[in-house]
């Protein structure tokens, strides 16, 4: 059995001259080496080869189509446009991979990728045909076909097919999450709209000379207004009433509370309720 050496460190007590301290001790042990995962290595190799094929195809198509388009425009623009021919079906394959668990949505990028591949192959073949090199044009067009085929095979290696019931479960969960994600920009848009409406309302009130304070002074109780006595009012409620009127001092509060309830009130009781209200306010 193959093994590998593993370094492990741990704290151990060490005593010198009767004084013990924890020190770091290093030891090397041999542990069994797991068997090589050939499936993972082959999967990685297939992926690397597929990416290499796509890179070669992109370079060849760009060179061929760029040379073809340079007959009608400057070289920099022609070769920049040539990149788009293979990048289009490469992008479609990437989208198809992201939507691999949603077959209905993945069908559109799959068909678009086939169309883009056909256009790319046709452009490469047209380049060879224009210069009288039919065999070169045919072989060059086959490069893109081989690259896309290799990448599709690599995608199948990494794919994890779902049974029909699991696929429905995934679709429902994704729909619920997608609905929540979609509501994020909707809520932001609504908040922005409400803010604009409120800003417009405030601006119109300011232009008309009105007050923009929603807590209008007319709705506030007038401290100078005469106070009517109410014998059914409790002392605690009366303390709350005078507190809301802005009366915070004990003697003044006692007088106002006596007017409210129509009978004498204990200053200690009033002070106790006022302390509670001060604690709440703080």
Short mmCIF file of C-alpha atoms in Angstrom, two decimals:
data_model
loop_
_atom_site.label_atom_id
_atom_site.label_comp_id
_atom_site.label_asym_id
_atom_site.label_seq_id
_atom_site.Cartn_x
_atom_site.Cartn_y
_atom_site.Cartn_z
CA UNK A 1 0.00 0.00 0.00
CA UNK A 2 1.29 3.41 -0.94
CA UNK A 3 1.57 6.00 1.80
CA UNK A 4 2.35 9.68 2.11
CA UNK A 5 4.05 11.63 4.85
CA UNK A 6 1.91 14.09 6.78
CA UNK A 7 3.31 16.74 9.10
CA UNK A 8 1.34 17.31 12.29
CA UNK A 9 1.95 19.87 15.02
CA UNK A 10 0.58 19.83 18.54
CA UNK A 11 1.14 21.53 21.89
CA UNK A 12 2.86 19.37 24.48
CA UNK A 13 3.94 20.19 28.04
CA UNK A 14 7.71 20.60 28.49
CA UNK A 15 9.41 21.11 31.86
CA UNK A 16 12.76 22.81 32.45
CA UNK A 17 14.05 23.48 35.99
CA UNK A 18 10.64 22.65 37.39
CA UNK A 19 8.82 25.14 35.16
CA UNK A 20 6.31 23.64 32.70
CA UNK A 21 5.24 25.34 29.49
CA UNK A 22 3.27 24.25 26.45
CA UNK A 23 5.53 24.06 23.41
CA UNK A 24 4.87 23.19 19.77
CA UNK A 25 5.96 19.68 18.82
CA UNK A 26 6.22 18.49 15.21
CA UNK A 27 5.82 14.88 14.19
CA UNK A 28 5.71 13.13 10.84
CA UNK A 29 3.39 10.19 10.29
CA UNK A 30 2.66 7.95 7.33
CA UNK A 31 -0.95 7.75 6.16
CA UNK A 32 -2.37 5.53 3.40
CA UNK A 33 -2.48 7.16 -0.01
CA UNK A 34 -5.96 6.96 -1.57
CA UNK A 35 -6.18 5.29 -4.98
CA UNK A 36 -5.90 7.53 -8.02
CA UNK A 37 -9.25 8.80 -9.29
CA UNK A 38 -8.91 8.02 -12.97
CA UNK A 39 -12.47 9.14 -13.74
CA UNK A 40 -11.72 12.61 -12.42
CA UNK A 41 -8.46 12.77 -14.38
CA UNK A 42 -10.18 11.73 -17.62
CA UNK A 43 -13.00 14.21 -17.02
CA UNK A 44 -10.46 16.97 -16.50
CA UNK A 45 -8.56 15.92 -19.61
CA UNK A 46 -11.73 15.94 -21.72
CA UNK A 47 -12.55 19.44 -20.47
CA UNK A 48 -9.05 20.72 -21.22
CA UNK A 49 -9.13 19.24 -24.73
CA UNK A 50 -12.58 20.76 -25.41
CA UNK A 51 -11.37 24.19 -24.30
CA UNK A 52 -8.28 23.80 -26.49
CA UNK A 53 -10.46 22.91 -29.50
CA UNK A 54 -12.64 25.97 -28.90
CA UNK A 55 -9.53 28.17 -28.67
CA UNK A 56 -8.09 26.79 -31.90
CA UNK A 57 -11.43 27.22 -33.66
CA UNK A 58 -11.74 30.80 -32.43
CA UNK A 59 -8.24 31.66 -33.68
CA UNK A 60 -8.74 29.98 -37.08
CA UNK A 61 -12.17 31.48 -37.68
CA UNK A 62 -10.98 34.93 -36.68
CA UNK A 63 -8.02 34.68 -39.04
CA UNK A 64 -10.10 33.39 -41.98
CA UNK A 65 -13.12 35.65 -41.59
CA UNK A 66 -10.92 38.62 -40.73
CA UNK A 67 -8.93 38.08 -43.93
CA UNK A 68 -12.18 37.82 -45.87
CA UNK A 69 -13.67 41.00 -44.41
CA UNK A 70 -10.41 42.92 -44.82
CA UNK A 71 -11.19 43.04 -48.54
CA UNK A 72 -13.93 45.55 -47.77
CA UNK A 73 -12.62 47.39 -44.69
CA UNK A 74 -9.50 48.05 -42.67
CA UNK A 75 -7.81 45.04 -41.09
CA UNK A 76 -8.37 46.05 -37.44
CA UNK A 77 -12.12 46.29 -37.91
CA UNK A 78 -12.25 43.15 -40.06
CA UNK A 79 -10.48 40.93 -37.53
CA UNK A 80 -12.48 42.39 -34.66
CA UNK A 81 -15.67 41.46 -36.50
CA UNK A 82 -14.25 38.01 -37.27
CA UNK A 83 -14.11 37.22 -33.55
CA UNK A 84 -17.89 37.53 -33.32
CA UNK A 85 -18.54 34.51 -35.58
CA UNK A 86 -17.21 31.87 -33.18
CA UNK A 87 -17.84 33.82 -29.98
CA UNK A 88 -21.56 33.76 -30.71
CA UNK A 89 -21.96 29.99 -30.64
CA UNK A 90 -19.48 29.74 -27.74
CA UNK A 91 -21.67 32.15 -25.75
CA UNK A 92 -24.77 30.14 -26.67
CA UNK A 93 -23.13 26.97 -25.37
CA UNK A 94 -22.27 28.73 -22.11
CA UNK A 95 -25.90 29.81 -21.70
CA UNK A 96 -27.06 26.30 -22.56
CA UNK A 97 -24.80 24.95 -19.81
CA UNK A 98 -26.20 27.40 -17.25
CA UNK A 99 -29.76 26.37 -18.20
CA UNK A 100 -28.99 22.65 -18.29
CA UNK A 101 -31.60 21.94 -15.58
CA UNK A 102 -34.30 23.87 -17.47
CA UNK A 103 -34.70 22.11 -20.84
CA UNK A 104 -37.42 24.48 -22.09
CA UNK A 105 -35.22 27.56 -21.66
CA UNK A 106 -32.05 25.78 -22.81
CA UNK A 107 -33.66 24.89 -26.16
CA UNK A 108 -33.46 28.48 -27.46
CA UNK A 109 -29.69 28.99 -26.95
CA UNK A 110 -29.09 25.47 -28.32
CA UNK A 111 -30.87 26.29 -31.58
CA UNK A 112 -29.22 29.72 -31.74
CA UNK A 113 -25.81 28.05 -31.27
CA UNK A 114 -26.45 25.72 -34.21
CA UNK A 115 -27.42 28.66 -36.42
CA UNK A 116 -24.35 30.66 -35.34
CA UNK A 117 -22.13 27.64 -36.02
CA UNK A 118 -23.56 27.26 -39.53
CA UNK A 119 -22.94 30.95 -40.27
CA UNK A 120 -19.38 30.71 -38.94
CA UNK A 121 -18.64 27.61 -41.03
CA UNK A 122 -20.14 29.26 -44.10
CA UNK A 123 -17.93 32.32 -43.67
CA UNK A 124 -14.78 30.19 -43.35
CA UNK A 125 -15.76 28.14 -46.40
CA UNK A 126 -16.48 31.34 -48.36
CA UNK A 127 -12.96 32.55 -47.57
CA UNK A 128 -11.40 29.41 -49.03
CA UNK A 129 -13.73 29.46 -52.02
CA UNK A 130 -12.89 33.12 -52.77
CA UNK A 131 -9.18 32.39 -52.91
CA UNK A 132 -9.66 29.20 -54.92
CA UNK A 133 -8.76 26.88 -52.04
CA UNK A 134 -11.86 24.74 -51.59
CA UNK A 135 -10.10 22.08 -49.57
CA UNK A 136 -8.69 24.66 -47.16
CA UNK A 137 -12.12 26.26 -46.80
CA UNK A 138 -13.77 22.89 -46.13
CA UNK A 139 -11.14 21.84 -43.59
CA UNK A 140 -11.27 25.24 -41.90
CA UNK A 141 -15.05 25.05 -41.60
CA UNK A 142 -14.73 21.59 -40.06
CA UNK A 143 -12.55 23.05 -37.29
CA UNK A 144 -15.52 24.94 -35.84
CA UNK A 145 -17.72 21.87 -36.19
CA UNK A 146 -15.21 19.68 -34.37
CA UNK A 147 -14.75 22.29 -31.62
CA UNK A 148 -18.47 22.58 -30.98
CA UNK A 149 -18.90 18.80 -31.06
CA UNK A 150 -16.05 18.32 -28.60
CA UNK A 151 -17.45 20.93 -26.27
CA UNK A 152 -20.91 19.33 -26.40
CA UNK A 153 -19.38 15.98 -25.45
CA UNK A 154 -17.51 17.61 -22.56
CA UNK A 155 -20.77 19.15 -21.36
CA UNK A 156 -22.39 15.71 -21.34
CA UNK A 157 -19.55 14.38 -19.21
CA UNK A 158 -20.25 17.04 -16.57
CA UNK A 159 -24.05 16.92 -16.88
CA UNK A 160 -26.20 15.45 -14.11
CA UNK A 161 -29.53 14.41 -15.67
CA UNK A 162 -32.63 14.79 -13.51
CA UNK A 163 -35.58 12.42 -13.47
CA UNK A 164 -38.96 13.97 -14.43
CA UNK A 165 -40.23 14.31 -10.85
CA UNK A 166 -37.02 15.91 -9.59
CA UNK A 167 -36.97 18.23 -12.61
CA UNK A 168 -40.50 19.43 -11.73
CA UNK A 169 -39.47 19.96 -8.10
CA UNK A 170 -36.44 22.02 -9.19
CA UNK A 171 -38.58 24.04 -11.60
CA UNK A 172 -41.08 24.96 -8.87
CA UNK A 173 -38.38 25.93 -6.39
CA UNK A 174 -36.58 27.98 -9.04
CA UNK A 175 -39.83 29.71 -9.99
CA UNK A 176 -40.43 30.69 -6.36
CA UNK A 177 -36.90 32.05 -5.94
CA UNK A 178 -37.00 33.81 -9.31
CA UNK A 179 -40.25 35.49 -8.25
CA UNK A 180 -38.60 36.82 -5.09
CA UNK A 181 -35.59 38.05 -7.08
CA UNK A 182 -37.87 39.74 -9.60
CA UNK A 183 -39.66 41.60 -6.81
CA UNK A 184 -36.42 43.28 -5.67
CA UNK A 185 -36.20 45.71 -8.63
CA UNK A 186 -39.99 46.06 -8.61
CA UNK A 187 -39.99 47.20 -4.97
CA UNK A 188 -37.10 49.58 -5.67
CA UNK A 189 -39.01 51.06 -8.60
CA UNK A 190 -42.13 51.50 -6.47
CA UNK A 191 -40.14 53.17 -3.69
CA UNK A 192 -38.53 55.53 -6.17
CA UNK A 193 -41.96 56.36 -7.59
CA UNK A 194 -43.44 57.00 -4.15
CA UNK A 195 -40.47 59.22 -3.28
CA UNK A 196 -41.00 61.24 -6.46
CA UNK A 197 -44.72 61.62 -5.73
CA UNK A 198 -44.00 62.79 -2.18
CA UNK A 199 -41.32 65.21 -3.41
CA UNK A 200 -43.76 66.64 -5.94
CA UNK A 201 -46.44 67.04 -3.25
CA UNK A 202 -44.06 68.81 -0.90
CA UNK A 203 -42.87 71.12 -3.69
CA UNK A 204 -46.45 72.09 -4.61
CA UNK A 205 -47.31 72.81 -0.97
CA UNK A 206 -44.18 74.96 -0.63
CA UNK A 207 -45.04 76.87 -3.80
CA UNK A 208 -48.57 77.56 -2.53
CA UNK A 209 -47.24 78.90 0.78
CA UNK A 210 -48.68 76.09 2.87
CA UNK A 211 -46.96 74.11 5.62
CA UNK A 212 -45.18 70.92 4.69
CA UNK A 213 -45.19 69.66 8.27
CA UNK A 214 -47.69 66.78 8.52
CA UNK A 215 -47.89 67.38 12.26
CA UNK A 216 -49.71 70.70 11.98
CA UNK A 217 -49.80 73.09 14.86
CA UNK A 218 -53.59 73.35 14.59
CA UNK A 219 -53.86 69.71 15.61
CA UNK A 220 -51.77 70.19 18.74
CA UNK A 221 -53.43 70.95 22.06
CA UNK A 222 -53.22 74.59 23.13
CA UNK A 223 -51.57 74.83 26.53
CA UNK A 224 -53.33 78.17 27.16
CA UNK A 225 -56.80 76.70 26.51
CA UNK A 226 -59.02 76.34 29.61
CA UNK A 227 -58.95 72.91 31.18
CA UNK A 228 -62.20 71.08 31.91
CA UNK A 229 -62.36 68.82 34.92
CA UNK A 230 -63.26 65.16 34.50
CA UNK A 231 -63.88 63.26 37.73
CA UNK A 232 -63.86 59.92 35.89
CA UNK A 233 -60.24 60.52 34.81
CA UNK A 234 -57.63 58.57 36.80
CA UNK A 235 -54.55 60.20 38.23
CA UNK A 236 -52.28 58.22 35.92
CA UNK A 237 -54.24 59.29 32.85
CA UNK A 238 -54.20 62.89 34.04
CA UNK A 239 -50.42 62.74 34.47
CA UNK A 240 -50.13 61.46 30.92
CA UNK A 241 -52.33 64.29 29.69
CA UNK A 242 -50.31 67.06 31.31
CA UNK A 243 -47.11 65.35 30.18
CA UNK A 244 -48.35 65.52 26.59
CA UNK A 245 -49.07 69.23 27.14
CA UNK A 246 -45.39 69.76 27.94
CA UNK A 247 -45.73 70.14 31.72
CA UNK A 248 -42.79 68.39 33.38
CA UNK A 249 -42.41 70.11 36.79
CA UNK A 250 -44.00 68.56 39.86
CA UNK A 251 -45.80 71.57 41.41
CA UNK A 252 -47.24 72.80 38.14
CA UNK A 253 -48.21 69.26 37.19
CA UNK A 254 -49.99 68.76 40.54
CA UNK A 255 -52.05 71.93 39.98
CA UNK A 256 -53.01 71.00 36.41
CA UNK A 257 -53.87 67.42 37.39
CA UNK A 258 -56.08 68.68 40.22
CA UNK A 259 -57.93 70.84 37.69
CA UNK A 260 -58.33 67.89 35.33
CA UNK A 261 -59.74 65.40 37.82
CA UNK A 262 -61.58 67.99 39.95
CA UNK A 263 -60.07 66.92 43.28
CA UNK A 264 -56.79 67.18 45.20
CA UNK A 265 -54.03 64.79 44.24
CA UNK A 266 -51.01 63.48 46.11
CA UNK A 267 -47.73 65.12 44.95
CA UNK A 268 -45.85 61.87 45.64
CA UNK A 269 -48.18 59.95 43.34
CA UNK A 270 -47.77 62.53 40.60
CA UNK A 271 -44.00 62.51 40.97
CA UNK A 272 -43.93 58.70 40.74
CA UNK A 273 -45.89 58.71 37.49
CA UNK A 274 -43.70 61.50 36.12
CA UNK A 275 -40.57 59.46 36.88
CA UNK A 276 -42.03 56.57 34.91
CA UNK A 277 -42.70 58.84 31.96
CA UNK A 278 -39.18 60.30 32.11
CA UNK A 279 -37.78 56.76 32.08
CA UNK A 280 -39.87 55.92 29.04
CA UNK A 281 -38.75 59.07 27.25
CA UNK A 282 -35.09 58.35 27.88
#
